[in-house]
CSV table of C-alpha atoms and ligand atoms in Angstrom, one decimal:
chain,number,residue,atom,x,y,z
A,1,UNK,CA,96.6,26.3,54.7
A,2,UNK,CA,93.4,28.3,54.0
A,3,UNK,CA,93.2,30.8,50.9
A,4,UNK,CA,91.4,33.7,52.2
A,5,UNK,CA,90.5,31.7,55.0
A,6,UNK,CA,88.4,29.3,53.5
A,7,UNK,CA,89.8,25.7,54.8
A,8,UNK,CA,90.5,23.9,52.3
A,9,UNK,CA,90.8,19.8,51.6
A,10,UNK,CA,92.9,18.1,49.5
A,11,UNK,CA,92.4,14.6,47.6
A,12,UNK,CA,95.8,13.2,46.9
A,13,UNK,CA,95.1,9.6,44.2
A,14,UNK,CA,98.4,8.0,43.9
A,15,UNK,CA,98.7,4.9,41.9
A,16,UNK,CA,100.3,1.4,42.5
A,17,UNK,CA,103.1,0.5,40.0
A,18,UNK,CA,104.3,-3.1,39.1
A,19,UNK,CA,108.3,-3.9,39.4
A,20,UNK,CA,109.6,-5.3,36.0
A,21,UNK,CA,113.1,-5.0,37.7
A,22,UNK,CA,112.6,-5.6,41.6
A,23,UNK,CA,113.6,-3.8,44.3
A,24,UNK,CA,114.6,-6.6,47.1
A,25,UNK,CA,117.0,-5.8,49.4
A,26,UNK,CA,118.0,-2.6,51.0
A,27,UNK,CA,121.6,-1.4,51.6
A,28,UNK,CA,120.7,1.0,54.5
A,29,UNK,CA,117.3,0.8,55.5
A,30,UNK,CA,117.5,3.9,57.5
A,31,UNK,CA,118.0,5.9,55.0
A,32,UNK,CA,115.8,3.2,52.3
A,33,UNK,CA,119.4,3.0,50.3
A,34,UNK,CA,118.2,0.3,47.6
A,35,UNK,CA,120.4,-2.6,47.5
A,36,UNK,CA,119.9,-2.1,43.6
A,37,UNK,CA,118.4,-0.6,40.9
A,38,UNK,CA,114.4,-1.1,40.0
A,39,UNK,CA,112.4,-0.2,37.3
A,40,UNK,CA,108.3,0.2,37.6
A,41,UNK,CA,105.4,0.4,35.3
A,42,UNK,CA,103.2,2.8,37.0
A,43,UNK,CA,99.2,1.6,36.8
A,44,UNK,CA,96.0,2.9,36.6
A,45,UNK,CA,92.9,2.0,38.3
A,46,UNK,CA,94.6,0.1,41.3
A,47,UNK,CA,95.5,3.8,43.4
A,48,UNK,CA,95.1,4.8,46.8
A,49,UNK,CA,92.7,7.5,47.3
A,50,UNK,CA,93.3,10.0,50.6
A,51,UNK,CA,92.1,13.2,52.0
A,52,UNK,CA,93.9,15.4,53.7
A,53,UNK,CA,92.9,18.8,55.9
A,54,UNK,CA,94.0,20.4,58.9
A,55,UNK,CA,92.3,19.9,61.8
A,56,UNK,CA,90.6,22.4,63.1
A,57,UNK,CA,87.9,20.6,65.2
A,58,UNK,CA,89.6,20.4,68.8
A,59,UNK,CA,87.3,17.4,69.5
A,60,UNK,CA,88.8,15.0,67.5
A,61,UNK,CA,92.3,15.2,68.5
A,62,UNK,CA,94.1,12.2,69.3
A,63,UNK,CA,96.0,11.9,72.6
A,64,UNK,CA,99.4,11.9,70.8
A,65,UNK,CA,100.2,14.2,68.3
A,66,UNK,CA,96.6,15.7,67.1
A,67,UNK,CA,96.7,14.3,63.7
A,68,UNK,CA,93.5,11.4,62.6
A,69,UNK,CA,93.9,8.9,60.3
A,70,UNK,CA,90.7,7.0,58.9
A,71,UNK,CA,91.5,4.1,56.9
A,72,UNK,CA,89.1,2.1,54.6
A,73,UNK,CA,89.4,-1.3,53.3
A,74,UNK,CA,88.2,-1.9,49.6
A,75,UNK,CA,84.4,-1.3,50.0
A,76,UNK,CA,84.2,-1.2,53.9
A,77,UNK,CA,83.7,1.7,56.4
A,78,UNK,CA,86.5,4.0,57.4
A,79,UNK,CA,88.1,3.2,60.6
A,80,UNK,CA,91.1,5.3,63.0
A,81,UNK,CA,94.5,3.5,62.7
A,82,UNK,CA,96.0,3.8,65.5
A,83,UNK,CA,99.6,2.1,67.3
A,84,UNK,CA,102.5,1.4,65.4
A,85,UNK,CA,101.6,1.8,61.7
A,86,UNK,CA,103.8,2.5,59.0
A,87,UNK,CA,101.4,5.5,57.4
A,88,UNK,CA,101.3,6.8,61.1
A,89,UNK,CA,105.3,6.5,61.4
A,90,UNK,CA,105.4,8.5,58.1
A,91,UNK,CA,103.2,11.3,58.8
A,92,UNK,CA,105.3,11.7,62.3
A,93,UNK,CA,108.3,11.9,60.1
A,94,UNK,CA,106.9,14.1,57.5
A,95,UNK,CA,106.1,16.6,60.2
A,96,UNK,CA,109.5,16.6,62.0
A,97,UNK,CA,111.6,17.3,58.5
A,98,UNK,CA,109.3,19.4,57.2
A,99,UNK,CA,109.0,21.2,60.7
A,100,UNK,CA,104.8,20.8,59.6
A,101,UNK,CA,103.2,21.4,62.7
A,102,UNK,CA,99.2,21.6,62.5
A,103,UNK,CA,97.3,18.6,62.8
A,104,UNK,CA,96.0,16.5,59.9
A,105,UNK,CA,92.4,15.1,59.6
A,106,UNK,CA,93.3,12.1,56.9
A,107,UNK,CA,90.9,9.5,55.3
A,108,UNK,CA,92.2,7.2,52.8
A,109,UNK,CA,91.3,4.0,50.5
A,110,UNK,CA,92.4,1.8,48.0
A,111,UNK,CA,90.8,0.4,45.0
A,112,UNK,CA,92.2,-2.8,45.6
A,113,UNK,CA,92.7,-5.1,48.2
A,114,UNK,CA,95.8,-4.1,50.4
A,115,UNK,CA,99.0,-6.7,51.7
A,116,UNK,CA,98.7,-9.0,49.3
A,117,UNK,CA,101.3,-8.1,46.5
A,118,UNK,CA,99.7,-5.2,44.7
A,119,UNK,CA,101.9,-2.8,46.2
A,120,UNK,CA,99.5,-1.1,48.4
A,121,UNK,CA,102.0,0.6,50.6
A,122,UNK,CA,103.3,2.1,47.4
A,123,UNK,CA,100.5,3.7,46.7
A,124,UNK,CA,99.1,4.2,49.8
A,125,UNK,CA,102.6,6.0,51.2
A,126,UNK,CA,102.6,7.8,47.9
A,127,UNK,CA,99.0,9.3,48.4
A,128,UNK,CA,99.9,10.3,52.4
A,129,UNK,CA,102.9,12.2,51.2
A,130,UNK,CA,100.9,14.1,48.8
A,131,UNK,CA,98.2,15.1,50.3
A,132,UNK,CA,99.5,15.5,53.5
A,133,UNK,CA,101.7,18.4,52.2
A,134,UNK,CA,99.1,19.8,50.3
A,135,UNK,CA,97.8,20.5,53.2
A,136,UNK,CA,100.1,21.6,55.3
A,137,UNK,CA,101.0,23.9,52.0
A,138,UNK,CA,97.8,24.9,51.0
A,139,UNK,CA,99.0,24.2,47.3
A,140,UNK,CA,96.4,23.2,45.2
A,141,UNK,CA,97.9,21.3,42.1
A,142,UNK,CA,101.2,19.7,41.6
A,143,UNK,CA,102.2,22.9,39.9
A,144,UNK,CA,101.9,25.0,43.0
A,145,UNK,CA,103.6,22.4,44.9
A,146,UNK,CA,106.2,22.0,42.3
A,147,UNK,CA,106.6,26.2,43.5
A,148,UNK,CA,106.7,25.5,47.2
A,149,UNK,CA,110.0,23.2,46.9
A,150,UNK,CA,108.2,20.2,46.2
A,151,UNK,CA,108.1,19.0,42.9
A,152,UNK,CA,107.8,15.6,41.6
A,153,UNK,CA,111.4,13.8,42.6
A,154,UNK,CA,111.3,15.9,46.0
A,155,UNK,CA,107.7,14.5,46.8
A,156,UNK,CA,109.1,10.6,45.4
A,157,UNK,CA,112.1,11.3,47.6
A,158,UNK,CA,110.6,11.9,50.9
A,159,UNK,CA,107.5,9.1,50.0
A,160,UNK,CA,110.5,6.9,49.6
A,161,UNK,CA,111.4,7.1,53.4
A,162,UNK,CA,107.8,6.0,54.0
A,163,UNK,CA,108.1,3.2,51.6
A,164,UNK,CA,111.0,2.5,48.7
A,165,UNK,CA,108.3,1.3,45.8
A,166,UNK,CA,106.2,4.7,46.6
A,167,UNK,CA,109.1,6.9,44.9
A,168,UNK,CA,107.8,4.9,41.6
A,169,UNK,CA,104.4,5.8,41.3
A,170,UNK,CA,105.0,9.9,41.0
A,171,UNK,CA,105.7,9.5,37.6
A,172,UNK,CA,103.4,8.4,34.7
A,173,UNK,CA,104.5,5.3,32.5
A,174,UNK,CA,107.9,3.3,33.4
A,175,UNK,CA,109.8,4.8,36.0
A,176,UNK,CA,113.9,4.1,37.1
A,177,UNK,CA,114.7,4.3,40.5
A,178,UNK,CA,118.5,3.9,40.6
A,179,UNK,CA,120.3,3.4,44.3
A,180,UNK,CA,123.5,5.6,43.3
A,181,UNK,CA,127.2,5.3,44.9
A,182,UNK,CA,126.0,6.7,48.1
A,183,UNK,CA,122.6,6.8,50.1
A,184,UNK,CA,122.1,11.4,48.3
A,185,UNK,CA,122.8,10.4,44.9
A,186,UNK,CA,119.6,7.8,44.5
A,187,UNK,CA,117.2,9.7,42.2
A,188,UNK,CA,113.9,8.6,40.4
A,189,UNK,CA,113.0,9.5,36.8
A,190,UNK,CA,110.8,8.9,34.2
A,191,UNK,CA,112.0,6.6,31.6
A,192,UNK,CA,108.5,6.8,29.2
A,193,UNK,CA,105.6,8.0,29.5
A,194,UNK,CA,102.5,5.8,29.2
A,195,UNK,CA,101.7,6.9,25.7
A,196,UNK,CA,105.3,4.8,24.4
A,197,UNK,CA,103.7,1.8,25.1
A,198,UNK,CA,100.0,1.0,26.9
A,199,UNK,CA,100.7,-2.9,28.5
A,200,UNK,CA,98.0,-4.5,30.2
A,201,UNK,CA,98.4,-5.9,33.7
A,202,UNK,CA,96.1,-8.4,35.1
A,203,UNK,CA,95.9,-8.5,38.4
A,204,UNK,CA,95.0,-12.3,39.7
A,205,UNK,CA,94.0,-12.4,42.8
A,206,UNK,CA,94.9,-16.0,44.1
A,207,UNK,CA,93.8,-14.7,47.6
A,208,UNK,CA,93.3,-11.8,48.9
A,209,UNK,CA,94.7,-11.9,52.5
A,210,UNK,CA,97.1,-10.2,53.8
A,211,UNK,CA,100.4,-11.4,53.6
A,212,UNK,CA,102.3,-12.7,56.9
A,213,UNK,CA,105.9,-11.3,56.1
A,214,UNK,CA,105.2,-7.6,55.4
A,215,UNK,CA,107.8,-6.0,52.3
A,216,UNK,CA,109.7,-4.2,54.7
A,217,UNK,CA,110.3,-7.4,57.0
A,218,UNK,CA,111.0,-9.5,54.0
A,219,UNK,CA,114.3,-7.0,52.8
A,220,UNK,CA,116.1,-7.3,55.6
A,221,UNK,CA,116.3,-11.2,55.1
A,222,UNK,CA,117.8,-10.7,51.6
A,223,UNK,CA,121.5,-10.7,53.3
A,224,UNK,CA,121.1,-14.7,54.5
A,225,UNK,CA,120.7,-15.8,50.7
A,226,UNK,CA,123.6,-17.4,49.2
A,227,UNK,CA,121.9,-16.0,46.0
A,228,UNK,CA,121.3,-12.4,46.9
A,229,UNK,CA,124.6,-11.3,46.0
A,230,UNK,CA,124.6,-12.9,42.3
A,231,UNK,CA,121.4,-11.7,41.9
A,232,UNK,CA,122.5,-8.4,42.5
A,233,UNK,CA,125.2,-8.8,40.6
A,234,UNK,CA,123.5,-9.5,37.8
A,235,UNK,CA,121.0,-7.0,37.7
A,236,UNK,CA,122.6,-4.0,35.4
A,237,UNK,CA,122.3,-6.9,32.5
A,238,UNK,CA,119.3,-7.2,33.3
A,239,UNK,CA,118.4,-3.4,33.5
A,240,UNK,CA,119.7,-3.5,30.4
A,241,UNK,CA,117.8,-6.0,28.3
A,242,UNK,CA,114.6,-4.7,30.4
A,243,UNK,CA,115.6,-1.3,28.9
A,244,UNK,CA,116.1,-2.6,25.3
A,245,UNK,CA,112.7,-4.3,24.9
A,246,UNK,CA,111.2,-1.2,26.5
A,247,UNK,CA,112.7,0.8,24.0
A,248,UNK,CA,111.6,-1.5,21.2
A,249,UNK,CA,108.3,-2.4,22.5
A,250,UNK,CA,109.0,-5.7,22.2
A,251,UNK,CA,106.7,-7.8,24.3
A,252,UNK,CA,108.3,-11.5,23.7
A,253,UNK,CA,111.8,-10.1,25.2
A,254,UNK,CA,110.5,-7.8,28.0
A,255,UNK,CA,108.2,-11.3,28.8
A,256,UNK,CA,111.1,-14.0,29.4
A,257,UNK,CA,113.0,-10.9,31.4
A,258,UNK,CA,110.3,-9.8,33.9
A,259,UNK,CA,109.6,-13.5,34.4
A,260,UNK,CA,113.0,-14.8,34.9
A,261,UNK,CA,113.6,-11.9,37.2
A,262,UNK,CA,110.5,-12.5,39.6
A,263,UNK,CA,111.5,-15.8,40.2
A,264,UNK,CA,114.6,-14.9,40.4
A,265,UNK,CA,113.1,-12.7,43.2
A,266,UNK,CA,111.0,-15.3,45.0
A,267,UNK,CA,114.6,-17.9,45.3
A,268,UNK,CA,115.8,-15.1,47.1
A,269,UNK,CA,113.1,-15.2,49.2
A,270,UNK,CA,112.8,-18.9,49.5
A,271,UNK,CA,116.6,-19.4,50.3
A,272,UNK,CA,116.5,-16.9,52.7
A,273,UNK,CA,117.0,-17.7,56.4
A,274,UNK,CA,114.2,-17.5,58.1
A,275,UNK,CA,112.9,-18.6,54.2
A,276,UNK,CA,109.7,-16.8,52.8
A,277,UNK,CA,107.5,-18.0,50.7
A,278,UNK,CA,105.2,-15.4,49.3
A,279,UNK,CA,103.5,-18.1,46.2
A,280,UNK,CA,101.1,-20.3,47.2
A,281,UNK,CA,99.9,-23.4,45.6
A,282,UNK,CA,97.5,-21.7,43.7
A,283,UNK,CA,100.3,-19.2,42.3
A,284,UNK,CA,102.4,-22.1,41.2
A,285,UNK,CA,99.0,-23.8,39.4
A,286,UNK,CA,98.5,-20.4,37.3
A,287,UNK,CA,102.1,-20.0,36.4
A,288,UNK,CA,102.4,-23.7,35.1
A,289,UNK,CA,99.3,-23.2,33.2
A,290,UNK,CA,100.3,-19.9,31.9
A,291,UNK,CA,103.3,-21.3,30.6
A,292,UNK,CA,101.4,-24.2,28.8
A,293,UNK,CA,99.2,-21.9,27.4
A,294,UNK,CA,102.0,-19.5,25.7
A,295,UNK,CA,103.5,-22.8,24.7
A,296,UNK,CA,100.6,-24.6,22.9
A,297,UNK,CA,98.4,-22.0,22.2
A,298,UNK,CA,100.8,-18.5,21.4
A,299,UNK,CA,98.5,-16.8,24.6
A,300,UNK,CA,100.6,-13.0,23.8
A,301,UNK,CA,101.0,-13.0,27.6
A,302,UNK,CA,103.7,-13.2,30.6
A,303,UNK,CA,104.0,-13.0,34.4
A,304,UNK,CA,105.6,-10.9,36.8
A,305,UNK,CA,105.1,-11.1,41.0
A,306,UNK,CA,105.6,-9.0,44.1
A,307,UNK,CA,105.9,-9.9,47.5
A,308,UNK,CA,102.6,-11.6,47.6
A,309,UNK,CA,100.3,-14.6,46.2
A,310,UNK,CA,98.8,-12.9,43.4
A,311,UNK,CA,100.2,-13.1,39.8
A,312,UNK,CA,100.3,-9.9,37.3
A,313,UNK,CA,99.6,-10.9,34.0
A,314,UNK,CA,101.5,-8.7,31.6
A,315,UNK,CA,100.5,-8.6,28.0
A,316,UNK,CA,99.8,-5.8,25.1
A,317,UNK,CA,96.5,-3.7,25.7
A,318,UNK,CA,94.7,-4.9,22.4
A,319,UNK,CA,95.0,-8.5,23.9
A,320,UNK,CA,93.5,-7.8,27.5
A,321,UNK,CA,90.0,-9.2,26.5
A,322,UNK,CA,91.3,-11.8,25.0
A,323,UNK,CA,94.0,-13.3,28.1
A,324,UNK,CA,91.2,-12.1,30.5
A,325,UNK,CA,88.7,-14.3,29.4
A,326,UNK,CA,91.4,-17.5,28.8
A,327,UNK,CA,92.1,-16.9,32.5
A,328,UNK,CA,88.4,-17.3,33.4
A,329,UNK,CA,88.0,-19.9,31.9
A,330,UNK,CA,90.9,-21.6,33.2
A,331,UNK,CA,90.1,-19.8,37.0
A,332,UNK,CA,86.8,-19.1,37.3
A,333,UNK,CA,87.6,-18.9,41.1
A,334,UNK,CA,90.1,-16.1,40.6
A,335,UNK,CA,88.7,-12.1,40.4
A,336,UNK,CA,91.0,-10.2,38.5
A,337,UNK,CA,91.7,-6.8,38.6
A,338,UNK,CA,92.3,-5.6,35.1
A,339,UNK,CA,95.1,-2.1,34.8
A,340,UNK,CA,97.0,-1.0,32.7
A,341,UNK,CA,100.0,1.6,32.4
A,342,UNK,CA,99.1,4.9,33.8
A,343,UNK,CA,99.6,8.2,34.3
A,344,UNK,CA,100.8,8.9,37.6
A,345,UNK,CA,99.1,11.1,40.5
A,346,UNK,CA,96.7,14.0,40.3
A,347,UNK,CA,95.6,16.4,43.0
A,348,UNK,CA,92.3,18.0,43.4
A,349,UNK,CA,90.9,20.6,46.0
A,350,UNK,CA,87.6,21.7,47.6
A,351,UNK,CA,86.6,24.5,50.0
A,352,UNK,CA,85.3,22.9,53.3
A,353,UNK,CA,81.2,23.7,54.0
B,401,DP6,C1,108.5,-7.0,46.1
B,401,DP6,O1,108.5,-0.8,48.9
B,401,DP6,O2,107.0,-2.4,50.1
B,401,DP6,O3,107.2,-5.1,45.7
B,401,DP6,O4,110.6,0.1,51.3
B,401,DP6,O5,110.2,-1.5,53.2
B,401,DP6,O6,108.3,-0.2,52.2
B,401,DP6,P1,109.6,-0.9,51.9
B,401,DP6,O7,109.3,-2.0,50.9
B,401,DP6,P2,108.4,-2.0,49.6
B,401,DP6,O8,109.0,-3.2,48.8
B,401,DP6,C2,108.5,-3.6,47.6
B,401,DP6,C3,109.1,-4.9,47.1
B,401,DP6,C4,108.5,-5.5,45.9
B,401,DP6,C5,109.3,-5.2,44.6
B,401,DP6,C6,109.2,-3.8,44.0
B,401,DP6,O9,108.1,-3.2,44.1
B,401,DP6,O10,110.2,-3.4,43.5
């Protein structure tokens, strides 16, 4: 909304966060009722960028609803989505609970390149969500949101329906999302801020193309895996000892965890019916080598993977120059996106010419 009417525009950045424990699986997707418990690292430079307003320029309204949605990939020219798109869905959905109902004129980028395992749509959902209500709201930092009825876990609960992973990235540092006994009682908190313990992730960027088997597609196989219900089973141990080397910021402990559990992830996947297989060849290459590496040479550094070809490199922030430069030398073919643990989203204003 205008203040004084001056129209206003809002710049929601949201980052991308980085599972330690995963969230595969839903129980109810309709209500995105996790199947378990997860537990993120929120990141830094990789963050979706969007702008939000309300549109006052009749001329631009699009034949459905009024809203516009420019999207930009990484470094190229913004372009309308349009048809069935899962931001698109979101904003339609947004606006029907919220009972929202001006128009929104919405850009939005990434830092990174999206669908390939660098949770984009957490970001990305996490960014539409914010700014969006900002400017439907008119509120013009998360405090003043935080007084409309939408502070942090409100905003994380309703970027959830857009996408489960975006409830993760409101909060700065490592964030729990626990599923609950029932679909109300899920709730996402903070477990440390990013000043307990700054970690490194390099990003790895086997390829860049988008994946084939979107996230969402991906959960719904989860059920057909004879190992999906063991998994599940055993992930409060697992919460646990994530928890413990967390607390003690202890990097050899958290490492053989978050890598056990990613492949634990990825069996799931593979043994799925139809079975996915996110890695590719050159994924497999890096984690052998990464391996060998730790093995024969004490390289401080572990891996952890998401729904997608690329491989996070997790290791303590005083070693990032260090791993990064082993890894080009190993991969000189392979960009990598160096993050590290963040601080969770900001908002920013300015008054329209
Ligand atoms: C492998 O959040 O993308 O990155 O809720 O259907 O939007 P939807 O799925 P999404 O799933 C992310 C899965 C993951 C693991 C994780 O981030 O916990």
């Amino acid at each position: 909304m205008a203040h004084n009417d001056q129209p206003l525009e809002f710049t929601a950045e949201v980052p991308s966060n980085i599972a330690l424990v995963k969230y595969w699986g839903k129980r109810d997707p309709e209500r995105q009722w996790p199947a378990n418990d997860s537990l993120s690292m929120t990141l830094n430079a990789a963050r979706t960028i969007t702008t939000a307003r309300l549109h006052h320029d009749a001329k631009e309204k699009d034949k459905d609803n009024g809203d516009v949605l420019l999207r930009a990939d990484m470094g190229g020219e913004l372009q309308p989505v349009t048809g069935n798109d899962k931001a698109l869905r979101h904003l339609a959905y947004l606006r029907r609970e919220l009972k929202m109902p001006a128009a929104l004129h919405i850009s939005t980028k990434n830092t990174f390149p999206s669908g390939c395992g660098i949770a984009s749509s957490a970001s990305g959902l996490g960014a539409l969500t914010l700014a969006a209500i900002s400017a439907w709201t008119g509120a013009r930092s998360l405090t003043e949101l935080a007084a409309s009825g939408f502070d942090l876990p409100r905003l994380a609960e309703l970027a959830r329906l857009g996408s489960g992973s975006a409830c993760r990235s409101f909060f700065g540092g490592y964030c729990l999302w626990t599923a609950g006994a029932e679909p109300e009682s899920q709730s996402v908190m903070q477990v440390y801020d990013q000043d307990h313990w700054p970690l490194a992730d390099l990003i790895v960027i086997v390829s860049p193309e988008t994946k084939s088997v979107s996230s969402s597609a991906g959960h719904l196989t989860t059920a057909s895996s004879p190992l999906f219900k063991p998994r599940v089973a055993g992930i409060p141990a697992r919460m646990r000892r994530v928890r413990a080397a967390l607390a003690a910021r202890d990097l050899d402990a958290l490492g053989v965890e978050i890598e056990a559990e990613a492949l634990d992830m990825h069996a799931v996947m593979m043994t799925a019916t139809p079975s996915l297989r996110y890695l590719l060849d050159g994924s497999v290459d890096f984690l052998s080598w990464l391996r060998k590496e730790r093995e024969e040479t004490g390289l401080p550094a572990y891996f952890t993977i998401d729904a997608g070809p690329n491989i996070h490199v997790i290791c303590d922030l005083k070693d990032t120059a260090k791993v990064s430069a082993r890894i080009n030398a190993a991969f000189p073919h392979m960009a990598i996106i160096a993050d590290r643990t963040g601080a969770g989203p900001t908002l920013t204003w300015r008054p329209l010419p």
